[in-house]
mmCIF file of N, CA and C in Angstrom:
data_model
loop_
_atom_site.group_PDB
_atom_site.id
_atom_site.type_symbol
_atom_site.label_atom_id
_atom_site.label_comp_id
_atom_site.label_asym_id
_atom_site.label_seq_id
_atom_site.Cartn_x
_atom_site.Cartn_y
_atom_site.Cartn_z
ATOM 1 N N MET A 1 -5.034 12.181 -32.075
ATOM 2 C CA MET A 1 -4.948 11.947 -30.477
ATOM 3 C C MET A 1 -6.276 11.692 -29.825
ATOM 4 N N SER A 2 -6.145 11.227 -28.935
ATOM 5 C CA SER A 2 -7.367 11.086 -27.896
ATOM 6 C C SER A 2 -7.808 11.781 -26.682
ATOM 7 N N LYS A 3 -9.015 12.290 -26.429
ATOM 8 C CA LYS A 3 -9.264 13.038 -24.914
ATOM 9 C C LYS A 3 -9.590 12.084 -24.222
ATOM 10 N N ASN A 4 -9.209 12.948 -22.842
ATOM 11 C CA ASN A 4 -9.335 12.294 -21.621
ATOM 12 C C ASN A 4 -10.538 12.716 -21.136
ATOM 13 N N SER A 5 -11.006 11.977 -19.556
ATOM 14 C CA SER A 5 -12.296 12.295 -19.179
ATOM 15 C C SER A 5 -11.973 14.088 -19.116
ATOM 16 N N THR A 6 -11.317 15.034 -18.655
ATOM 17 C CA THR A 6 -11.100 16.298 -18.809
ATOM 18 C C THR A 6 -11.057 17.039 -19.731
ATOM 19 N N GLY A 7 -11.294 16.667 -20.962
ATOM 20 C CA GLY A 7 -11.133 16.775 -22.091
ATOM 21 C C GLY A 7 -10.515 17.378 -22.705
ATOM 22 N N THR A 8 -9.058 17.543 -22.087
ATOM 23 C CA THR A 8 -7.742 17.925 -22.614
ATOM 24 C C THR A 8 -6.770 16.570 -23.113
ATOM 25 N N THR A 9 -6.601 17.297 -24.475
ATOM 26 C CA THR A 9 -5.825 16.556 -25.633
ATOM 27 C C THR A 9 -4.808 15.539 -25.007
ATOM 28 N N ILE A 10 -4.737 14.284 -24.848
ATOM 29 C CA ILE A 10 -3.357 13.317 -24.485
ATOM 30 C C ILE A 10 -2.736 13.557 -25.657
ATOM 31 N N GLN A 11 -1.351 13.673 -25.324
ATOM 32 C CA GLN A 11 -0.654 13.934 -26.606
ATOM 33 C C GLN A 11 0.498 12.863 -26.805
ATOM 34 N N THR A 12 0.310 11.845 -26.223
ATOM 35 C CA THR A 12 1.404 10.505 -25.888
ATOM 36 C C THR A 12 1.086 9.601 -26.596
ATOM 37 N N ASP A 13 1.904 9.207 -27.490
ATOM 38 C CA ASP A 13 1.323 8.128 -28.395
ATOM 39 C C ASP A 13 1.739 6.697 -27.377
ATOM 40 N N LEU A 14 0.889 6.412 -26.634
ATOM 41 C CA LEU A 14 1.108 5.219 -26.223
ATOM 42 C C LEU A 14 1.994 4.117 -26.821
ATOM 43 N N LYS A 15 1.058 3.348 -27.497
ATOM 44 C CA LYS A 15 1.665 2.115 -28.530
ATOM 45 C C LYS A 15 2.824 2.365 -28.768
ATOM 46 N N ARG A 16 3.614 3.883 -29.807
ATOM 47 C CA ARG A 16 4.873 3.758 -30.145
ATOM 48 C C ARG A 16 5.666 3.850 -29.058
ATOM 49 N N LEU A 17 5.523 5.082 -27.562
ATOM 50 C CA LEU A 17 6.686 4.603 -26.609
ATOM 51 C C LEU A 17 6.549 3.152 -26.161
ATOM 52 N N GLN A 18 5.555 2.314 -26.197
ATOM 53 C CA GLN A 18 6.215 1.112 -25.566
ATOM 54 C C GLN A 18 6.559 -0.116 -26.874
ATOM 55 N N ALA A 19 6.712 0.389 -27.891
ATOM 56 C CA ALA A 19 7.572 -0.186 -28.738
ATOM 57 C C ALA A 19 8.976 0.521 -28.858
ATOM 58 N N ILE A 20 8.952 1.199 -27.989
ATOM 59 C CA ILE A 20 10.984 1.552 -27.813
ATOM 60 C C ILE A 20 11.170 0.734 -26.871
ATOM 61 N N LYS A 21 12.536 0.227 -27.860
ATOM 62 C CA LYS A 21 13.182 -0.404 -26.713
ATOM 63 C C LYS A 21 14.783 0.225 -26.198
ATOM 64 N N ASP A 22 15.019 -0.001 -25.216
ATOM 65 C CA ASP A 22 16.158 0.679 -24.577
ATOM 66 C C ASP A 22 17.188 0.689 -25.431
ATOM 67 N N SER A 23 17.626 -0.066 -26.714
ATOM 68 C CA SER A 23 18.553 0.427 -27.656
ATOM 69 C C SER A 23 18.594 1.593 -28.248
ATOM 70 N N ASP A 24 16.955 2.120 -28.369
ATOM 71 C CA ASP A 24 16.886 2.755 -29.241
ATOM 72 C C ASP A 24 16.761 4.156 -28.500
ATOM 73 N N ILE A 25 16.641 4.284 -26.825
ATOM 74 C CA ILE A 25 17.161 5.504 -26.336
ATOM 75 C C ILE A 25 18.794 5.712 -26.293
ATOM 76 N N ALA A 26 18.615 6.932 -26.365
ATOM 77 C CA ALA A 26 20.126 7.430 -25.922
ATOM 78 C C ALA A 26 20.322 7.044 -24.868
ATOM 79 N N HIS A 27 21.706 6.916 -24.237
ATOM 80 C CA HIS A 27 22.267 7.500 -23.149
ATOM 81 C C HIS A 27 23.402 7.920 -22.708
ATOM 82 N N ASP A 28 23.089 8.906 -21.949
ATOM 83 C CA ASP A 28 24.682 9.891 -21.797
ATOM 84 C C ASP A 28 24.620 10.296 -20.251
ATOM 85 N N ASP A 29 25.396 10.815 -19.810
ATOM 86 C CA ASP A 29 25.818 11.274 -18.583
ATOM 87 C C ASP A 29 24.276 11.881 -17.925
ATOM 88 N N ASP A 30 23.747 12.722 -18.960
ATOM 89 C CA ASP A 30 22.407 13.117 -18.458
ATOM 90 C C ASP A 30 21.229 12.382 -18.247
ATOM 91 N N ASN A 31 21.582 11.414 -19.129
ATOM 92 C CA ASN A 31 20.235 10.292 -19.159
ATOM 93 C C ASN A 31 20.986 8.786 -19.335
ATOM 94 N N PRO A 32 21.238 8.265 -17.867
ATOM 95 C CA PRO A 32 22.125 7.178 -17.762
ATOM 96 C C PRO A 32 21.035 6.275 -17.734
ATOM 97 N N LEU A 33 21.404 4.680 -18.668
ATOM 98 C CA LEU A 33 20.059 3.324 -18.165
ATOM 99 C C LEU A 33 20.448 3.138 -16.822
ATOM 100 N N THR A 34 19.307 2.741 -16.651
ATOM 101 C CA THR A 34 19.207 2.357 -14.967
ATOM 102 C C THR A 34 19.069 0.967 -14.650
ATOM 103 N N THR A 35 19.253 0.592 -13.196
ATOM 104 C CA THR A 35 18.880 -1.054 -13.378
ATOM 105 C C THR A 35 17.935 -1.006 -11.939
ATOM 106 N N ALA A 36 16.960 -1.841 -12.016
ATOM 107 C CA ALA A 36 16.195 -1.878 -10.923
ATOM 108 C C ALA A 36 16.870 -1.710 -9.124
ATOM 109 N N ASP A 37 18.168 -2.273 -9.405
ATOM 110 C CA ASP A 37 18.900 -1.574 -8.076
ATOM 111 C C ASP A 37 18.751 -0.700 -7.311
ATOM 112 N N ASP A 38 19.214 0.156 -8.902
ATOM 113 C CA ASP A 38 19.203 1.718 -8.862
ATOM 114 C C ASP A 38 18.243 2.548 -7.796
ATOM 115 N N TRP A 39 16.927 1.725 -8.201
ATOM 116 C CA TRP A 39 15.748 1.993 -8.066
ATOM 117 C C TRP A 39 15.183 1.012 -6.583
ATOM 118 N N SER A 40 15.658 0.602 -5.807
ATOM 119 C CA SER A 40 15.444 -0.310 -4.847
ATOM 120 C C SER A 40 15.090 0.571 -3.711
ATOM 121 N N GLY A 41 15.853 1.741 -3.364
ATOM 122 C CA GLY A 41 15.496 2.704 -2.258
ATOM 123 C C GLY A 41 14.849 3.447 -2.348
ATOM 124 N N ALA A 42 14.023 3.758 -4.305
ATOM 125 C CA ALA A 42 13.042 4.914 -4.333
ATOM 126 C C ALA A 42 11.568 5.311 -3.379
ATOM 127 N N VAL A 43 11.761 6.274 -3.151
ATOM 128 C CA VAL A 43 10.189 6.710 -3.000
ATOM 129 C C VAL A 43 9.744 7.668 -3.312
ATOM 130 N N MET A 44 8.341 7.743 -3.256
ATOM 131 C CA MET A 44 7.753 8.873 -3.871
ATOM 132 C C MET A 44 7.003 9.675 -2.831
ATOM 133 N N LYS A 45 7.620 11.150 -3.238
ATOM 134 C CA LYS A 45 6.967 12.370 -2.504
ATOM 135 C C LYS A 45 6.545 13.243 -3.037
ATOM 136 N N VAL A 46 5.596 14.081 -2.622
ATOM 137 C CA VAL A 46 4.796 15.437 -2.875
ATOM 138 C C VAL A 46 5.260 16.242 -1.959
ATOM 139 N N GLY A 47 5.571 17.433 -2.111
ATOM 140 C CA GLY A 47 5.762 18.465 -1.184
ATOM 141 C C GLY A 47 6.963 18.110 0.034
ATOM 142 N N GLY A 48 7.794 17.175 -0.421
ATOM 143 C CA GLY A 48 8.747 16.568 0.572
ATOM 144 C C GLY A 48 8.386 16.201 1.553
ATOM 145 N N LYS A 49 7.264 15.245 1.307
ATOM 146 C CA LYS A 49 6.524 14.470 2.081
ATOM 147 C C LYS A 49 6.670 12.787 1.548
ATOM 148 N N VAL A 50 6.991 12.182 2.403
ATOM 149 C CA VAL A 50 7.051 10.410 1.110
ATOM 150 C C VAL A 50 5.578 9.869 1.303
ATOM 151 N N ILE A 51 4.921 9.320 0.260
ATOM 152 C CA ILE A 51 3.514 9.049 0.436
ATOM 153 C C ILE A 51 3.576 7.536 0.259
ATOM 154 N N GLY A 52 2.242 6.545 -0.450
ATOM 155 C CA GLY A 52 2.752 5.393 -1.148
ATOM 156 C C GLY A 52 2.869 4.619 0.148
ATOM 157 N N ARG A 53 3.081 3.174 0.085
ATOM 158 C CA ARG A 53 3.758 2.449 0.728
ATOM 159 C C ARG A 53 4.960 2.511 0.764
ATOM 160 N N THR A 54 6.046 2.077 1.737
ATOM 161 C CA THR A 54 7.451 2.267 1.641
ATOM 162 C C THR A 54 7.897 1.423 2.332
ATOM 163 N N ARG A 55 7.417 0.633 3.116
ATOM 164 C CA ARG A 55 7.913 -1.144 3.357
ATOM 165 C C ARG A 55 8.317 -1.926 2.612
ATOM 166 N N GLY A 56 7.484 -2.651 1.513
ATOM 167 C CA GLY A 56 7.405 -3.122 0.734
ATOM 168 C C GLY A 56 6.570 -4.170 0.570
ATOM 169 N N LEU A 57 6.552 -5.712 -0.055
ATOM 170 C CA LEU A 57 5.497 -6.573 0.468
ATOM 171 C C LEU A 57 5.959 -6.998 1.856
ATOM 172 N N GLN A 58 5.394 -8.015 2.404
ATOM 173 C CA GLN A 58 5.786 -8.767 3.580
ATOM 174 C C GLN A 58 6.414 -10.567 2.606
ATOM 175 N N LYS A 59 7.038 -10.704 3.130
ATOM 176 C CA LYS A 59 7.539 -11.877 2.298
ATOM 177 C C LYS A 59 6.573 -13.008 2.849
ATOM 178 N N ALA A 60 6.553 -13.031 4.173
ATOM 179 C CA ALA A 60 4.977 -14.285 4.535
ATOM 180 C C ALA A 60 4.067 -13.265 5.284
ATOM 181 N N PRO A 61 2.965 -13.304 4.635
ATOM 182 C CA PRO A 61 1.804 -12.370 5.282
ATOM 183 C C PRO A 61 1.546 -12.910 6.200
ATOM 184 N N THR A 62 1.031 -11.946 7.558
ATOM 185 C CA THR A 62 1.225 -12.781 8.902
ATOM 186 C C THR A 62 -0.325 -12.425 9.332
ATOM 187 N N LYS A 63 -1.177 -11.781 7.997
ATOM 188 C CA LYS A 63 -2.672 -11.448 9.076
ATOM 189 C C LYS A 63 -3.536 -11.562 7.637
ATOM 190 N N ILE A 64 -4.881 -11.534 8.309
ATOM 191 C CA ILE A 64 -6.013 -11.998 6.894
ATOM 192 C C ILE A 64 -6.801 -11.161 6.835
ATOM 193 N N ALA A 65 -7.043 -10.608 5.615
ATOM 194 C CA ALA A 65 -8.548 -9.504 5.519
ATOM 195 C C ALA A 65 -9.538 -10.321 5.304
ATOM 196 N N LYS A 66 -10.480 -9.567 6.370
ATOM 197 C CA LYS A 66 -12.184 -10.367 6.560
ATOM 198 C C LYS A 66 -12.462 -9.057 7.152
ATOM 199 N N THR A 67 -13.782 -9.094 6.507
ATOM 200 C CA THR A 67 -15.082 -8.207 6.623
ATOM 201 C C THR A 67 -15.323 -8.714 8.013
ATOM 202 N N ILE A 68 -15.787 -7.644 8.723
ATOM 203 C CA ILE A 68 -16.082 -7.880 10.375
ATOM 204 C C ILE A 68 -16.870 -6.847 10.894
ATOM 205 N N ARG A 69 -18.157 -7.710 11.589
ATOM 206 C CA ARG A 69 -19.001 -6.042 12.133
ATOM 207 C C ARG A 69 -18.529 -6.176 13.772
ATOM 208 N N TYR A 70 -18.554 -4.430 14.259
ATOM 209 C CA TYR A 70 -18.253 -4.398 15.423
ATOM 210 C C TYR A 70 -19.433 -3.132 15.738
ATOM 211 N N ASP A 71 -19.649 -3.120 16.734
ATOM 212 C CA ASP A 71 -20.583 -2.106 17.470
ATOM 213 C C ASP A 71 -20.193 -0.844 17.434
ATOM 214 N N ALA A 72 -20.747 0.079 17.114
ATOM 215 C CA ALA A 72 -20.336 1.064 16.575
ATOM 216 C C ALA A 72 -19.416 2.260 17.858
ATOM 217 N N ASP A 73 -19.998 1.706 19.232
ATOM 218 C CA ASP A 73 -19.065 2.237 20.006
ATOM 219 C C ASP A 73 -17.591 1.864 20.477
ATOM 220 N N VAL A 74 -17.838 0.227 20.129
ATOM 221 C CA VAL A 74 -16.356 -0.249 20.116
ATOM 222 C C VAL A 74 -14.997 0.346 19.269
ATOM 223 N N ILE A 75 -15.961 0.546 17.788
ATOM 224 C CA ILE A 75 -14.945 1.239 16.870
ATOM 225 C C ILE A 75 -14.460 2.572 17.048
ATOM 226 N N GLU A 76 -15.734 3.145 17.581
ATOM 227 C CA GLU A 76 -15.043 4.705 18.041
ATOM 228 C C GLU A 76 -14.565 4.564 19.159
ATOM 229 N N ARG A 77 -14.266 3.807 19.914
ATOM 230 C CA ARG A 77 -13.405 4.128 21.170
ATOM 231 C C ARG A 77 -12.168 3.692 20.854
ATOM 232 N N PHE A 78 -11.944 2.560 20.151
ATOM 233 C CA PHE A 78 -10.225 2.630 19.431
ATOM 234 C C PHE A 78 -9.889 3.358 18.775
ATOM 235 N N GLN A 79 -10.894 4.039 17.785
ATOM 236 C CA GLN A 79 -10.405 5.489 16.802
ATOM 237 C C GLN A 79 -9.917 7.026 17.463
ATOM 238 N N ALA A 80 -10.663 6.477 18.350
ATOM 239 C CA ALA A 80 -10.667 7.765 19.368
ATOM 240 C C ALA A 80 -8.974 7.547 19.941
ATOM 241 N N SER A 81 -8.383 6.569 20.055
ATOM 242 C CA SER A 81 -7.141 6.522 20.461
ATOM 243 C C SER A 81 -5.767 6.768 19.691
ATOM 244 N N GLY A 82 -6.419 7.374 18.553
ATOM 245 C CA GLY A 82 -5.674 7.734 17.525
ATOM 246 C C GLY A 82 -5.006 6.581 16.331
ATOM 247 N N PRO A 83 -4.300 7.192 15.713
ATOM 248 C CA PRO A 83 -3.539 5.899 14.564
ATOM 249 C C PRO A 83 -2.856 5.292 15.363
ATOM 250 N N GLY A 84 -2.980 3.860 14.564
ATOM 251 C CA GLY A 84 -2.844 2.735 15.165
ATOM 252 C C GLY A 84 -3.857 2.079 16.011
ATOM 253 N N TRP A 85 -4.776 2.320 15.667
ATOM 254 C CA TRP A 85 -6.221 1.679 16.859
ATOM 255 C C TRP A 85 -6.326 0.306 16.504
ATOM 256 N N GLN A 86 -6.326 -0.107 14.830
ATOM 257 C CA GLN A 86 -6.283 -1.156 14.585
ATOM 258 C C GLN A 86 -5.487 -2.144 14.997
ATOM 259 N N THR A 87 -4.234 -1.870 15.017
ATOM 260 C CA THR A 87 -3.267 -2.197 15.994
ATOM 261 C C THR A 87 -3.551 -2.880 17.116
ATOM 262 N N ARG A 88 -3.720 -1.596 18.235
ATOM 263 C CA ARG A 88 -4.574 -1.817 19.467
ATOM 264 C C ARG A 88 -5.997 -2.901 19.722
ATOM 265 N N MET A 89 -6.828 -2.809 18.580
ATOM 266 C CA MET A 89 -7.608 -3.034 18.710
ATOM 267 C C MET A 89 -7.318 -4.930 18.575
ATOM 268 N N ASN A 90 -6.183 -5.221 17.494
ATOM 269 C CA ASN A 90 -5.727 -6.721 17.310
ATOM 270 C C ASN A 90 -5.296 -7.211 18.331
ATOM 271 N N GLU A 91 -4.079 -6.032 19.419
ATOM 272 C CA GLU A 91 -3.518 -6.631 20.827
ATOM 273 C C GLU A 91 -4.680 -7.052 21.598
ATOM 274 N N ALA A 92 -5.489 -5.879 22.079
ATOM 275 C CA ALA A 92 -6.540 -6.471 22.355
ATOM 276 C C ALA A 92 -7.471 -7.911 22.467
ATOM 277 N N LEU A 93 -8.115 -8.280 21.681
ATOM 278 C CA LEU A 93 -8.263 -9.618 20.894
ATOM 279 C C LEU A 93 -7.631 -10.361 21.446
ATOM 280 N N LYS A 94 -5.816 -10.130 20.955
ATOM 281 C CA LYS A 94 -4.632 -11.730 21.430
ATOM 282 C C LYS A 94 -4.941 -11.635 22.466
ATOM 283 N N GLU A 95 -4.943 -10.260 23.523
ATOM 284 C CA GLU A 95 -5.122 -10.766 24.786
ATOM 285 C C GLU A 95 -5.852 -10.922 26.173
ATOM 286 N N TRP A 96 -7.032 -11.102 25.321
ATOM 287 C CA TRP A 96 -8.536 -11.834 25.822
ATOM 288 C C TRP A 96 -8.070 -12.999 25.105
ATOM 289 N N LEU A 97 -7.641 -13.444 24.710
ATOM 290 C CA LEU A 97 -7.501 -15.149 23.837
ATOM 291 C C LEU A 97 -6.817 -15.650 24.837
ATOM 292 N N ALA A 98 -4.767 -14.804 25.332
ATOM 293 C CA ALA A 98 -4.890 -15.487 26.027
ATOM 294 C C ALA A 98 -5.222 -16.118 27.294
ATOM 295 N N ALA A 99 -6.366 -14.929 28.036
ATOM 296 C CA ALA A 99 -6.811 -14.940 29.088
ATOM 297 C C ALA A 99 -7.893 -16.044 29.408
ATOM 298 N N HIS A 100 -7.837 -16.196 27.717
ATOM 299 C CA HIS A 100 -9.233 -17.344 27.603
ATOM 300 C C HIS A 100 -8.937 -18.466 26.894
ATOM 301 N N PRO A 101 -7.765 -19.555 27.635
ATOM 302 C CA PRO A 101 -7.069 -20.746 26.978
ATOM 303 C C PRO A 101 -8.005 -21.726 26.344
ATOM 304 N N ASP A 102 -9.462 -21.657 27.441
ATOM 305 C CA ASP A 102 -10.301 -22.965 26.711
ATOM 306 C C ASP A 102 -11.109 -22.073 26.251
ATOM 307 N N PHE A 103 -10.746 -20.835 25.308
ATOM 308 C CA PHE A 103 -12.079 -20.535 24.578
ATOM 309 C C PHE A 103 -11.727 -21.243 22.749
ATOM 310 N N ARG A 104 -13.268 -21.489 22.732
ATOM 311 C CA ARG A 104 -12.890 -23.697 21.409
ATOM 312 C C ARG A 104 -12.444 -22.543 20.428
ATOM 313 N N ARG A 105 -11.562 -23.073 19.217
ATOM 314 C CA ARG A 105 -10.990 -22.556 18.018
ATOM 315 C C ARG A 105 -12.441 -23.154 16.882
#
């Protein structure tokens, strides 16, 4: 047995567990075999509150992750508007582009 970073003993033999096949597991009414479809709508909850990503991945990502720098006052003003500030910032940039159709690409 090995110890994790907090010093407690890990009592699970991971290699042994990974080697177990579904056919080696007893399935009955209290322990039924499940499929991916059984879990398709599952969500993780802590204290009754849904946590983690619940929408699933986008079929065709419409946004690109970029690192960009803005003046602190610009970010503070958008953040002060509450949750969804990044979406509002994106919308403001789109409005500016629509108002300036001759802006170079």
